XYZ file of C-alpha atoms in Angstrom:
742
model
C 8.425 15.300 -17.888
C 7.430 11.777 -18.809
C 4.099 10.405 -18.622
C 2.173 7.569 -17.448
C 4.135 4.521 -16.760
C 7.602 6.317 -16.519
C 10.656 5.886 -18.303
C 14.507 6.242 -17.591
C 16.323 9.257 -17.500
C 18.673 8.072 -20.003
C 15.846 7.540 -22.492
C 14.454 10.967 -21.927
C 17.780 12.767 -22.403
C 18.984 10.625 -25.003
C 22.241 9.913 -23.537
C 23.517 6.695 -21.393
C 25.367 8.833 -19.058
C 23.214 10.926 -16.604
C 23.701 12.427 -13.352
C 21.144 13.243 -10.565
C 21.242 16.784 -9.884
C 18.647 16.908 -7.102
C 16.044 14.819 -5.427
C 15.930 11.107 -3.934
C 15.323 7.821 -5.074
C 11.730 8.498 -5.314
C 11.723 11.420 -7.596
C 14.724 13.341 -9.009
C 16.057 15.701 -11.589
C 18.543 14.458 -13.851
C 21.055 15.711 -16.585
C 23.567 14.563 -19.024
C 26.852 13.999 -17.359
C 28.377 16.263 -19.853
C 25.865 19.288 -18.632
C 26.255 18.540 -14.970
C 29.439 20.545 -14.137
C 28.983 23.196 -11.474
C 29.681 26.877 -12.762
C 29.128 25.635 -16.331
C 28.314 28.459 -18.785
C 25.674 27.345 -21.360
C 26.643 26.477 -24.660
C 24.726 27.484 -27.981
C 21.923 24.928 -27.417
C 19.489 24.428 -24.426
C 20.633 22.510 -21.270
C 18.041 19.567 -21.035
C 16.872 18.246 -17.567
C 14.548 15.272 -16.914
C 12.050 15.027 -13.979
C 11.414 11.333 -13.215
C 8.635 10.887 -10.802
C 7.418 7.312 -11.851
C 8.419 6.077 -8.351
C 6.055 7.967 -6.775
C 3.172 5.762 -8.011
C 5.137 2.354 -8.493
C 7.518 1.546 -5.798
C 7.888 -1.419 -3.327
C 5.677 -4.392 -2.963
C 3.488 -2.755 -0.372
C 2.107 -0.771 -3.285
C 0.016 -3.896 -4.021
C -2.186 -2.972 -1.058
C -3.447 0.079 -2.788
C -5.805 -2.150 -4.786
C -7.784 -2.406 -1.492
C -8.296 1.462 -1.855
C -10.042 1.572 -5.617
C -13.358 2.408 -4.323
C -11.605 5.263 -2.241
C -9.793 6.624 -4.872
C -12.752 6.869 -7.219
C -14.969 8.852 -4.578
C -12.088 11.085 -4.025
C -12.287 12.197 -7.652
C -15.761 12.977 -7.310
C -14.793 15.951 -5.118
C -12.837 17.398 -8.139
C -15.122 16.851 -10.869
C -17.733 19.481 -9.665
C -18.837 22.037 -12.280
C -17.153 25.596 -12.444
C -19.189 28.486 -11.003
C -17.617 31.726 -9.891
C -19.213 33.165 -6.747
C -21.027 30.435 -5.598
C -18.811 29.675 -2.452
C -21.686 28.330 -0.257
C -23.013 25.705 -3.037
C -19.281 24.538 -3.741
C -19.019 23.830 -0.058
C -22.090 21.806 0.075
C -20.853 19.806 -2.881
C -17.775 19.102 -1.074
C -19.538 18.178 2.016
C -21.802 15.615 0.131
C -18.834 13.962 -1.179
C -16.996 13.814 2.056
C -20.161 12.318 3.521
C -20.335 9.585 0.772
C -16.719 8.855 1.455
C -17.465 8.217 5.098
C -20.050 5.725 4.210
C -17.752 4.000 2.043
C -15.610 3.424 5.263
C -18.315 2.099 7.086
C -19.322 -0.198 4.160
C -16.115 -1.840 3.804
C -15.268 -2.394 7.565
C -19.016 -3.577 7.594
C -18.100 -6.146 5.033
C -15.235 -7.383 7.010
C -17.458 -7.618 9.998
C -20.014 -9.798 7.982
C -17.115 -12.250 6.907
C -15.663 -12.480 10.336
C -18.278 -11.931 13.043
C -21.406 -13.398 11.082
C -20.330 -16.062 8.751
C -17.347 -17.316 10.611
C -17.997 -16.645 14.333
C -21.861 -16.423 14.495
C -22.964 -18.990 12.077
C -20.300 -21.608 11.289
C -18.861 -21.693 14.737
C -22.245 -21.846 15.951
C -23.275 -24.693 13.865
C -21.971 -28.069 15.221
C -21.794 -29.483 11.597
C -19.946 -26.577 10.037
C -17.421 -26.506 12.905
C -16.758 -29.944 12.354
C -15.899 -29.505 8.798
C -13.542 -26.708 9.961
C -11.285 -28.163 12.525
C -9.637 -24.543 13.318
C -13.164 -23.329 14.634
C -13.374 -26.533 17.045
C -12.345 -24.259 20.085
C -15.246 -21.925 19.269
C -17.965 -24.589 18.655
C -20.534 -24.925 21.852
C -21.123 -28.651 21.545
C -21.387 -30.618 24.785
C -18.154 -29.659 26.291
C -17.962 -26.129 24.840
C -14.865 -24.242 25.959
C -14.698 -20.661 27.503
C -14.430 -19.301 23.972
C -17.577 -21.032 22.915
C -19.907 -18.169 24.285
C -21.521 -16.237 21.169
C -20.492 -12.928 22.855
C -16.773 -14.139 23.250
C -16.738 -15.619 19.811
C -17.832 -12.267 18.336
C -15.224 -10.520 20.485
C -12.301 -12.527 19.189
C -13.442 -12.405 15.503
C -13.778 -8.514 15.998
C -9.861 -8.503 15.754
C -10.248 -8.970 11.964
C -11.945 -5.902 10.975
C -10.373 -4.164 13.621
C -6.973 -5.096 12.080
C -8.283 -4.093 8.680
C -8.983 -0.459 10.252
C -5.697 -0.187 11.742
C -3.991 -1.325 8.394
C -6.037 1.635 6.692
C -4.721 3.923 9.277
C -1.163 3.049 8.943
C -1.167 3.221 5.221
C -2.845 6.620 5.379
C -0.444 7.749 8.216
C 2.630 6.322 6.188
C 1.607 8.221 2.931
C 0.495 11.444 4.768
C 4.106 11.627 6.143
C 5.663 10.975 2.713
C 3.451 13.181 0.285
C 1.159 15.664 2.189
C 4.225 16.811 4.470
C 6.030 18.442 1.563
C 6.406 22.027 1.963
C 5.065 24.071 -1.042
C 7.014 27.054 -2.307
C 6.235 30.137 -0.087
C 4.649 33.090 -1.877
C 1.794 35.649 -1.462
C -1.572 34.595 -2.878
C -2.809 36.510 -5.664
C -6.533 37.440 -5.399
C -7.152 37.547 -9.101
C -6.098 33.843 -9.839
C -8.046 32.343 -12.579
C -7.515 28.873 -11.252
C -7.283 27.270 -7.754
C -4.322 25.390 -8.768
C -2.514 28.750 -8.601
C -3.122 29.167 -4.897
C -0.162 28.519 -2.525
C -1.856 26.109 -0.473
C -3.672 23.960 -3.042
C -0.984 21.335 -2.878
C -0.604 21.003 0.956
C -3.624 19.063 2.218
C -1.899 17.950 5.613
C -4.481 19.412 7.945
C -7.437 18.193 6.091
C -6.262 14.528 5.625
C -5.188 14.349 9.280
C -8.779 15.332 10.402
C -10.393 12.948 7.901
C -8.056 10.172 8.923
C -9.121 10.522 12.474
C -12.787 10.561 11.515
C -12.652 7.663 9.206
C -10.488 5.533 11.568
C -13.078 6.387 14.409
C -15.937 5.431 12.161
C -14.445 2.092 11.254
C -13.700 1.082 14.961
C -17.356 2.315 15.549
C -18.640 -0.009 13.048
C -16.971 -2.771 14.697
C -18.101 -1.985 17.898
C -21.736 -1.725 16.780
C -21.296 -5.113 14.996
C -20.221 -6.952 18.128
C -22.569 -4.834 20.587
C -26.071 -5.396 18.728
C -26.562 -8.930 19.327
C -25.592 -8.798 23.099
C -27.894 -5.627 23.552
C -30.861 -7.330 21.881
C -30.365 -10.281 24.242
C -30.040 -8.166 27.262
C -33.201 -6.163 26.567
C -35.424 -9.270 26.313
C -37.917 -9.598 29.121
C -36.377 -10.867 32.161
C -32.850 -9.962 31.129
C -30.168 -8.971 33.558
C -30.793 -5.268 34.681
C -27.156 -4.492 35.056
C -26.151 -5.657 31.405
C -29.266 -3.916 29.981
C -28.293 -0.731 31.762
C -24.848 -1.012 30.664
C -26.071 -1.835 27.084
C -27.896 1.429 26.973
C -25.071 3.502 28.038
C -22.950 1.897 25.363
C -25.166 2.531 22.698
C -25.628 6.219 23.925
C -21.752 6.187 23.647
C -21.472 4.844 20.195
C -24.168 7.272 18.911
C -22.103 10.269 20.567
C -18.902 8.914 19.267
C -20.605 8.465 15.728
C -21.902 11.983 15.587
C -18.690 13.587 16.667
C -17.049 11.665 13.561
C -19.706 12.958 11.447
C -19.308 16.307 12.819
C -15.533 16.447 12.233
C -16.217 15.550 8.468
C -18.652 18.203 8.148
C -16.746 20.641 10.118
C -13.936 21.735 7.751
C -12.822 21.387 4.155
C -9.787 22.431 2.243
C -7.903 25.468 2.955
C -6.228 26.722 -0.306
C -5.378 30.386 0.052
C -2.158 29.661 2.059
C -0.741 26.551 3.523
C -2.412 25.575 6.382
C 0.190 24.282 8.921
C -1.687 23.976 11.814
C -2.568 20.388 12.941
C -5.657 19.577 15.264
C -3.423 17.321 17.634
C -5.907 16.741 20.123
C -8.634 15.763 17.765
C -6.476 13.477 15.582
C -5.421 11.720 18.689
C -8.274 11.876 20.732
C -11.229 10.983 18.259
C -9.681 7.372 17.289
C -8.225 6.526 20.767
C -11.748 7.308 22.280
C -13.449 5.044 19.446
C -10.851 2.530 20.347
C -11.792 2.620 24.187
C -15.457 2.140 23.224
C -14.572 -0.803 21.253
C -12.470 -2.548 24.077
C -15.305 -1.557 26.351
C -17.845 -3.204 23.892
C -15.777 -6.412 23.642
C -15.771 -6.732 27.691
C -19.626 -6.194 27.612
C -20.242 -8.676 24.901
C -17.722 -11.200 26.257
C -19.701 -11.213 29.710
C -21.135 -14.574 30.643
C -24.800 -15.008 29.515
C -26.420 -18.330 30.417
C -29.003 -19.367 27.911
C -27.388 -17.469 24.918
C -27.143 -19.106 21.523
C -26.379 -18.102 18.165
C -28.796 -18.883 15.270
C -29.765 -17.530 11.998
C -27.819 -14.463 10.771
C -26.325 -11.927 12.889
C -28.463 -9.221 14.151
C -27.959 -6.235 12.523
C -28.442 -7.383 8.918
C -30.424 -3.945 7.991
C -27.055 -2.118 8.350
C -26.227 -2.819 4.706
C -29.695 -1.595 3.304
C -29.362 1.417 5.666
C -25.776 2.315 4.112
C -27.016 1.849 0.689
C -30.093 3.957 1.182
C -27.838 6.824 2.794
C -25.695 6.474 -0.268
C -28.343 6.667 -2.455
C -29.848 9.773 -0.845
C -26.273 11.497 -0.771
C -25.592 10.972 -4.349
C -29.006 12.303 -5.487
C -28.590 15.343 -3.246
C -25.029 15.630 -4.984
C -26.612 15.386 -8.337
C -29.048 18.439 -7.586
C -26.283 20.560 -6.314
C -24.128 19.657 -9.395
C -26.969 20.437 -11.782
C -27.271 23.827 -10.047
C -23.698 24.808 -10.321
C -23.601 23.788 -13.989
C -26.850 25.735 -14.689
C -25.141 28.889 -13.293
C -22.333 28.621 -15.544
C -22.971 26.371 -18.362
C -20.137 24.595 -20.214
C -20.863 22.608 -23.329
C -17.604 20.605 -23.181
C -18.202 19.664 -19.739
C -18.674 15.664 -19.342
C -22.216 14.594 -18.495
C -23.228 18.384 -18.287
C -21.984 18.418 -14.707
C -23.161 15.459 -13.541
C -19.729 13.389 -13.870
C -18.905 13.844 -10.032
C -22.186 12.377 -8.784
C -21.985 9.703 -11.420
C -18.482 8.793 -10.230
C -19.679 8.922 -6.568
C -22.430 6.315 -7.275
C -19.891 4.205 -9.238
C -17.577 4.057 -6.099
C -20.289 3.160 -3.807
C -21.396 0.405 -6.254
C -17.742 -0.949 -6.336
C -17.420 -0.905 -2.709
C -20.622 -2.911 -2.419
C -19.413 -5.469 -5.001
C -15.971 -5.882 -3.156
C -17.754 -6.355 -0.054
C -20.402 -8.588 -1.202
C -17.771 -10.621 -3.386
C -15.498 -11.482 -0.213
C -18.903 -12.407 1.752
C -19.918 -14.641 -1.032
C -16.676 -16.409 -1.455
C -16.398 -17.042 2.256
C -19.834 -18.311 2.462
C -19.247 -20.824 -0.379
C -16.118 -21.797 1.361
C -17.480 -22.409 4.777
C -20.651 -23.924 3.238
C -20.623 -24.962 -0.263
C -23.983 -26.855 -0.463
C -25.901 -23.950 1.700
C -27.407 -26.478 3.564
C -25.933 -25.713 7.056
C -25.485 -21.730 7.006
C -28.108 -19.022 6.390
C -25.190 -17.282 4.345
C -24.580 -13.702 3.667
C -27.209 -10.874 4.053
C -29.897 -11.047 1.581
C -29.130 -7.582 0.001
C -25.682 -8.819 -0.789
C -27.124 -11.868 -2.565
C -29.556 -9.283 -4.652
C -26.637 -7.085 -5.347
C -24.681 -9.983 -6.852
C -27.891 -11.083 -8.891
C -27.694 -7.708 -10.689
C -24.274 -8.232 -12.044
C -25.460 -10.192 -15.139
C -27.769 -7.586 -16.258
C -25.024 -4.676 -15.759
C -22.634 -6.934 -17.970
C -25.406 -7.382 -20.585
C -25.888 -3.448 -20.738
C -22.168 -2.993 -21.198
C -21.656 -5.469 -24.025
C -24.585 -3.890 -25.864
C -22.924 -0.340 -25.399
C -19.427 -1.842 -26.496
C -21.325 -3.340 -29.618
C -22.623 -0.057 -30.483
C -19.405 1.799 -30.002
C -17.468 -0.837 -31.953
C -20.190 -0.416 -34.828
C -19.626 3.418 -34.839
C -15.704 2.974 -34.938
C -16.127 0.684 -37.759
C -18.173 3.492 -39.531
C -15.349 6.059 -38.874
C -12.775 3.743 -39.926
C -14.472 3.066 -43.247
C -14.755 6.910 -43.488
C -11.243 7.547 -42.710
C -9.856 5.352 -45.348
C -10.970 7.622 -48.046
C -9.700 10.665 -46.202
C -6.206 8.938 -45.918
C -6.177 7.910 -49.724
C -6.691 11.957 -50.474
C -3.776 12.565 -47.881
C -1.315 10.669 -49.843
C -1.966 11.474 -53.573
C 0.370 9.807 -56.004
C 1.751 6.990 -53.764
C 0.615 3.556 -54.440
C -2.124 2.406 -52.071
C -1.497 -0.278 -49.559
C -4.997 -1.481 -48.439
C -3.383 -2.991 -45.215
C -1.826 0.079 -44.348
C -4.731 2.257 -45.009
C -6.823 0.016 -42.772
C -4.434 0.095 -39.928
C -4.142 4.000 -40.034
C -7.906 4.282 -40.336
C -8.277 1.673 -37.312
C -6.099 3.793 -35.220
C -7.711 7.033 -35.788
C -11.051 5.595 -35.283
C -10.191 3.921 -32.067
C -8.656 7.138 -30.685
C -12.010 8.682 -30.926
C -13.606 6.424 -28.339
C -12.090 8.464 -25.548
C -14.540 11.193 -26.655
C -17.515 8.691 -26.000
C -16.643 8.286 -22.242
C -19.441 10.669 -21.269
C -22.054 8.191 -23.055
C -20.464 5.058 -21.375
C -20.330 6.638 -17.796
C -23.927 7.771 -18.194
C -25.104 4.456 -19.199
C -23.065 2.627 -16.705
C -24.513 5.003 -14.080
C -28.087 4.734 -15.003
C -27.678 1.238 -14.912
C -26.081 0.932 -11.713
C -28.848 3.364 -10.000
C -31.927 1.422 -11.465
C -30.369 -2.069 -10.592
C -29.333 -0.845 -7.164
C -32.764 0.476 -6.285
C -34.328 -2.848 -7.689
C -31.930 -4.943 -5.616
C -32.877 -3.079 -2.230
C -36.347 -2.719 -2.957
C -36.384 -6.868 -3.515
C -34.314 -7.318 -0.517
C -36.381 -5.162 2.014
C -39.736 -6.119 0.552
C -39.342 -9.904 0.476
C -36.646 -10.580 3.021
C -35.339 -13.375 0.984
C -32.947 -14.084 -1.801
C -34.151 -13.722 -5.566
C -34.808 -17.429 -6.270
C -36.573 -17.828 -3.010
C -38.643 -14.677 -3.858
C -39.362 -16.136 -7.201
C -40.251 -19.549 -5.815
C -44.149 -19.132 -6.600
C -43.539 -17.282 -9.947
C -43.857 -18.978 -13.202
C -41.259 -21.103 -14.931
C -39.469 -18.321 -16.944
C -39.401 -15.841 -13.961
C -38.033 -18.554 -11.597
C -35.536 -19.801 -14.016
C -34.242 -16.237 -14.736
C -34.183 -15.293 -10.918
C -32.095 -18.507 -10.204
C -29.754 -18.037 -13.101
C -29.007 -14.510 -12.320
C -28.201 -15.564 -8.626
C -26.030 -18.047 -9.680
C -24.138 -16.388 -12.410
C -23.685 -13.215 -10.212
C -22.533 -15.249 -7.437
C -19.886 -17.059 -9.870
C -18.685 -13.881 -11.204
C -18.450 -12.082 -7.917
C -16.157 -15.091 -6.911
C -14.373 -14.867 -10.054
C -13.573 -11.176 -9.917
C -12.371 -11.683 -6.162
C -10.098 -14.414 -7.135
C -8.671 -12.268 -10.032
C -8.478 -9.432 -7.964
C -6.393 -11.409 -5.074
C -4.246 -12.803 -7.799
C -3.440 -9.365 -9.379
C -2.601 -8.189 -5.969
C -0.267 -10.956 -5.164
C 1.355 -10.689 -8.596
C 1.754 -7.086 -7.903
C 3.469 -7.599 -4.554
C 6.090 -9.954 -6.115
C 6.469 -8.537 -9.662
C 7.696 -5.145 -10.246
C 6.338 -4.733 -13.947
C 3.032 -5.786 -12.536
C 3.403 -3.371 -9.962
C 4.244 -0.621 -12.469
C 0.841 -1.492 -14.339
C -1.394 -0.757 -11.187
C 0.901 2.481 -11.074
C -0.084 3.538 -14.338
C -3.782 3.527 -13.116
C -2.786 5.684 -10.066
C -1.024 8.093 -12.428
C -4.548 9.472 -13.441
C -6.616 8.512 -10.624
C -4.128 9.849 -7.567
C -3.172 13.175 -9.233
C -5.801 14.994 -7.062
C -5.140 15.619 -3.346
C -7.156 13.599 -0.766
C -9.903 16.034 -0.230
C -12.763 13.448 0.361
C -11.358 10.248 1.543
C -8.089 9.982 3.589
C -7.627 6.314 2.906
C -7.448 6.774 -0.843
C -4.031 6.117 -2.488
C -2.037 9.250 -1.734
C -1.740 12.225 -4.366
C 1.741 12.161 -6.038
C 1.298 15.715 -7.329
C 1.577 16.851 -3.644
C 5.115 15.799 -3.965
C 5.743 16.383 -7.833
C 4.375 19.878 -8.063
C 6.461 21.495 -5.267
C 9.456 19.661 -6.653
C 9.119 21.079 -10.086
C 7.986 24.675 -8.551
C 11.085 24.831 -6.289
C 13.449 23.799 -8.992
C 12.150 26.103 -11.541
C 11.894 29.129 -9.129
C 15.448 28.561 -7.408
C 17.149 28.268 -10.987
C 15.681 31.086 -12.516
C 16.427 33.531 -9.689
C 19.924 32.248 -9.190
C 20.987 32.088 -13.098
C 18.264 34.718 -14.693
C 17.632 31.896 -17.127
C 14.600 30.929 -19.054
C 12.830 27.723 -19.434
C 10.731 25.573 -21.710
C 8.892 23.237 -19.669
C 8.219 20.174 -21.794
C 5.638 17.526 -20.565
C 4.275 14.349 -22.243
C 0.813 12.845 -21.129
C 0.456 13.210 -17.643
C 3.545 15.043 -17.520
C 1.885 17.866 -19.317
C -0.760 18.310 -16.664
C 2.024 18.226 -14.066
C 3.809 21.128 -16.141
C 0.730 23.257 -16.163
C -0.096 22.510 -12.334
C 3.603 23.459 -11.628
C 3.484 26.657 -13.842
C 0.385 27.932 -12.075
C 2.179 27.675 -8.714
C 5.025 30.195 -10.036
C 4.969 33.450 -9.051
C 3.799 36.021 -11.871
C 7.596 37.071 -12.469
C 8.938 33.838 -12.807
C 5.881 32.565 -14.851
C 6.884 35.015 -17.455
C 10.183 33.337 -18.045
C 8.471 30.037 -18.786
C 7.288 28.409 -22.023
C 5.121 25.292 -22.387
C 5.641 22.548 -24.816
C 2.926 19.765 -24.295
C 2.536 16.883 -26.326
C -0.133 13.972 -26.020
C -1.729 16.240 -23.813
C -5.027 15.300 -21.940
C -5.358 18.858 -20.727
C -8.535 19.888 -22.242
C -9.661 16.365 -23.696
C -9.846 14.701 -20.421
C -9.228 17.062 -17.400
C -10.974 19.938 -19.066
C -13.985 17.952 -19.544
C -14.294 16.108 -16.395
C -12.595 18.737 -13.962
C -14.137 21.843 -15.326
C -13.662 23.886 -12.377
C -10.005 23.632 -12.275
C -9.080 22.997 -16.031
C -12.043 24.669 -17.818
C -11.711 27.067 -20.621
C -11.217 30.261 -18.297
C -8.439 28.465 -16.339
C -6.612 27.484 -19.473
C -6.983 30.764 -20.959
C -5.355 32.243 -17.767
C -2.416 30.049 -17.963
C -1.863 31.063 -21.652
C -1.817 34.832 -20.773
C 0.327 34.250 -17.725
C 3.311 32.034 -19.292
C 5.458 33.639 -22.002
C 4.412 31.164 -24.626
C 2.643 27.790 -25.111
C 2.860 25.418 -27.957
C 0.743 21.964 -28.041
C 1.260 19.037 -30.271
C -1.080 16.022 -30.819
C -2.024 13.355 -33.356
C -5.257 12.109 -34.758
C -4.183 8.566 -33.714
C -3.791 9.624 -29.900
C -6.530 8.212 -27.806
C -5.315 10.507 -24.861
C -3.835 13.766 -26.112
C -5.776 16.312 -28.083
C -5.982 20.093 -28.625
C -6.089 22.342 -25.825
C -8.530 24.854 -27.565
C -7.312 27.694 -25.478
C -10.184 30.405 -26.121
C -7.763 33.496 -26.425
C -7.465 35.426 -29.627
C -4.686 37.988 -28.211
C -1.759 35.581 -28.675
C -0.522 32.975 -31.124
C -2.290 29.913 -31.312
C -1.490 27.286 -28.914
C -2.350 24.076 -30.834
C 0.066 22.951 -33.683
C -2.002 21.467 -36.660
C -2.475 17.666 -36.248
C 1.058 15.841 -36.718
C 1.205 13.229 -39.264
C 1.243 9.665 -38.011
C 2.793 7.591 -39.373
C 5.551 9.961 -40.694
C 5.395 8.305 -44.014
C 2.778 6.315 -45.794
C 4.995 3.921 -47.650
C 8.794 3.489 -48.120
C 10.697 6.474 -48.658
C 14.417 7.844 -48.693
C 13.926 9.257 -45.265
C 12.015 6.181 -44.010
C 13.286 3.023 -45.939
C 11.559 0.798 -43.587
C 7.629 1.059 -42.829
C 7.257 3.742 -40.321
C 5.240 2.814 -37.179
C 1.983 4.145 -36.039
C 2.999 6.081 -32.817
C -0.177 7.153 -31.548
C 0.354 8.313 -27.860
C 3.886 7.703 -27.764
C 7.412 8.880 -29.068
C 6.435 12.445 -29.967
C 10.094 13.630 -29.586
C 10.653 11.422 -32.713
C 8.681 13.881 -35.041
C 10.626 16.659 -36.676
C 7.954 19.109 -35.438
C 9.039 18.532 -31.732
C 12.526 19.874 -32.073
C 11.322 22.764 -34.485
C 8.716 23.919 -31.945
C 10.963 23.716 -28.968
C 13.294 25.937 -30.913
C 10.679 28.427 -31.875
C 9.849 28.677 -28.008
C 13.361 29.361 -27.136
C 13.369 31.986 -29.633
C 10.310 33.679 -28.415
C 11.189 33.571 -24.646
C 11.858 37.198 -23.745
C 14.689 38.168 -26.130
C 14.888 41.475 -24.347
C 16.226 39.753 -21.044
C 19.976 39.643 -20.319
C 22.071 36.532 -21.015
C 21.961 33.603 -18.473
C 24.376 33.630 -15.755
C 26.686 30.688 -14.903
C 25.017 28.386 -12.520
C 26.731 28.717 -8.774
C 28.593 26.013 -7.682
C 27.672 23.823 -4.585
C 27.317 26.112 -1.323
C 27.455 29.412 -3.549
């Protein structure tokens, strides 16, 4: 199994002629053409098969839309980053509930950002200001003017503009439903659950989240539609509640408010009601809920649009759209939820401390906070760019909400902190490289020294260690985001104006710093937004750029959608059943034995697939992992599922396991299985490069391979042969493979 980025079956099998044995254009198993005949009795060597799964993460041009889902993917990771704690079922459920609520606020934030652009900046501010509407002729039919048309009424303008955030919500629903049918609908291998499983990944229902994703999709879709309805209804309700307002519309507004609150409470209740079911595949679908909740929210939205579009003489739009505090409320709710999540994570970690766990169990809350910050920056960036486009001079429009401007002003400070952190890590890497040079010289006694070669090898080793500093980088970034986010919220609520406006009466240094931060932050957000759009456009047209995005998703979408249904789909819910079905059916039909070989992310899939096998089949399987992040990345950041007890249990269950790694590899590393009853899993670090200078075996300079091309090392073939020799020699020989239909 290949790793991130994928490769071709011809390269994996070392033969230009390959045949697809089973699978489709998305993911399939291949063999060499010479090994593909039915009823073929195996020869003296192993028969190699390649599982190609790269199209699960990089496919057609629509995958470029996945860039919009980045905050959702990040918050979904937080669900799986909880500390390990056996027997703490209620606390674990509380942890999952808090992450799901944070995810729900992200959906509301994204749709509220779209409402800010379409309803506030375009329909309320620009279309309501005659000079701005004249600058943008396409808004002429919405402008009040002297001869204002039917659409010039504020409520009707808002109702028409509401189509944009409504369409965004519909697009998110469509993407989630489409991928739900393609990924979550694959049936896992049916077997009885084992009560003494060491890892949740061995549970039969772990890779089948069809019911939960459907429920969450309904709740999040309803939340998006209700957010649009609230944005449209709020200004109309405020106008109708004024003294002397129309009693009928006032009553209808109160009823509509009650209906929106009731529907919002129902959506929150659906999110809180049920989490994941893993003991067995839960094939029940809450059909009435899945259909009824979004349709009910849509009906409320349509009623709201009719209510807002009703004629109201004397209603004029001015200033910002009422409802500006909504962003502050969302940000405050996210802060409270993240702090509560951190308290729960600390309690879980304290019950079962793991010194290797990233950030002492706080990785999940840190990632959830960064997801909220990323969602805020994306929403604020779009609003800032649209405001500048509509009114570059800032003379005609009040602009976006004050809180979004304060958030933009914190970005330069975040970048300064990141630059200082990068400088510190760079100095540390330089010191390590100097220490490695002396070590490299001692590793090659008798060979003439090549200073440039020594520096290159030392640099590769030093840079590979930066992966282990990821907890420090994440901790610094999280603390900075938390402090600056709280400062932005406090400043916006306390002053009610932008940073430069709040510092207008301060001394020159403070005033200059506030103005510079606001201007630079606005520019950086605009540049980031343009880069984001450009990258998405390129990914839509260019397959190579789309593959680059797919590499990012290879790591971020390994886990099922347990918190956010609009996150990019989990490819493992297709890949793991593929591998499990192939291994189980093949071993049962032939009585054969398997070496499951995986590189990089493929090694994680290999472990997940081995966990899903029945014990009788698992005992016929050997693992050969290389460039493997199972402990270095997954074990540290996802300790509940890849911690030391889980890896030790997998080591006991499979027939044998061997792991290869290099000191120059920034991703792979030792597995460090804590089990003294069986042979060691980790091979000693492989030499990289294979030769320091020119030798008879390497007359040309050997490359520094790092994370790639492990099969070029002689240790790979040697260790694979040893695993084959250790695989249950007492078993009878393999039977010929049955032909088609047998």
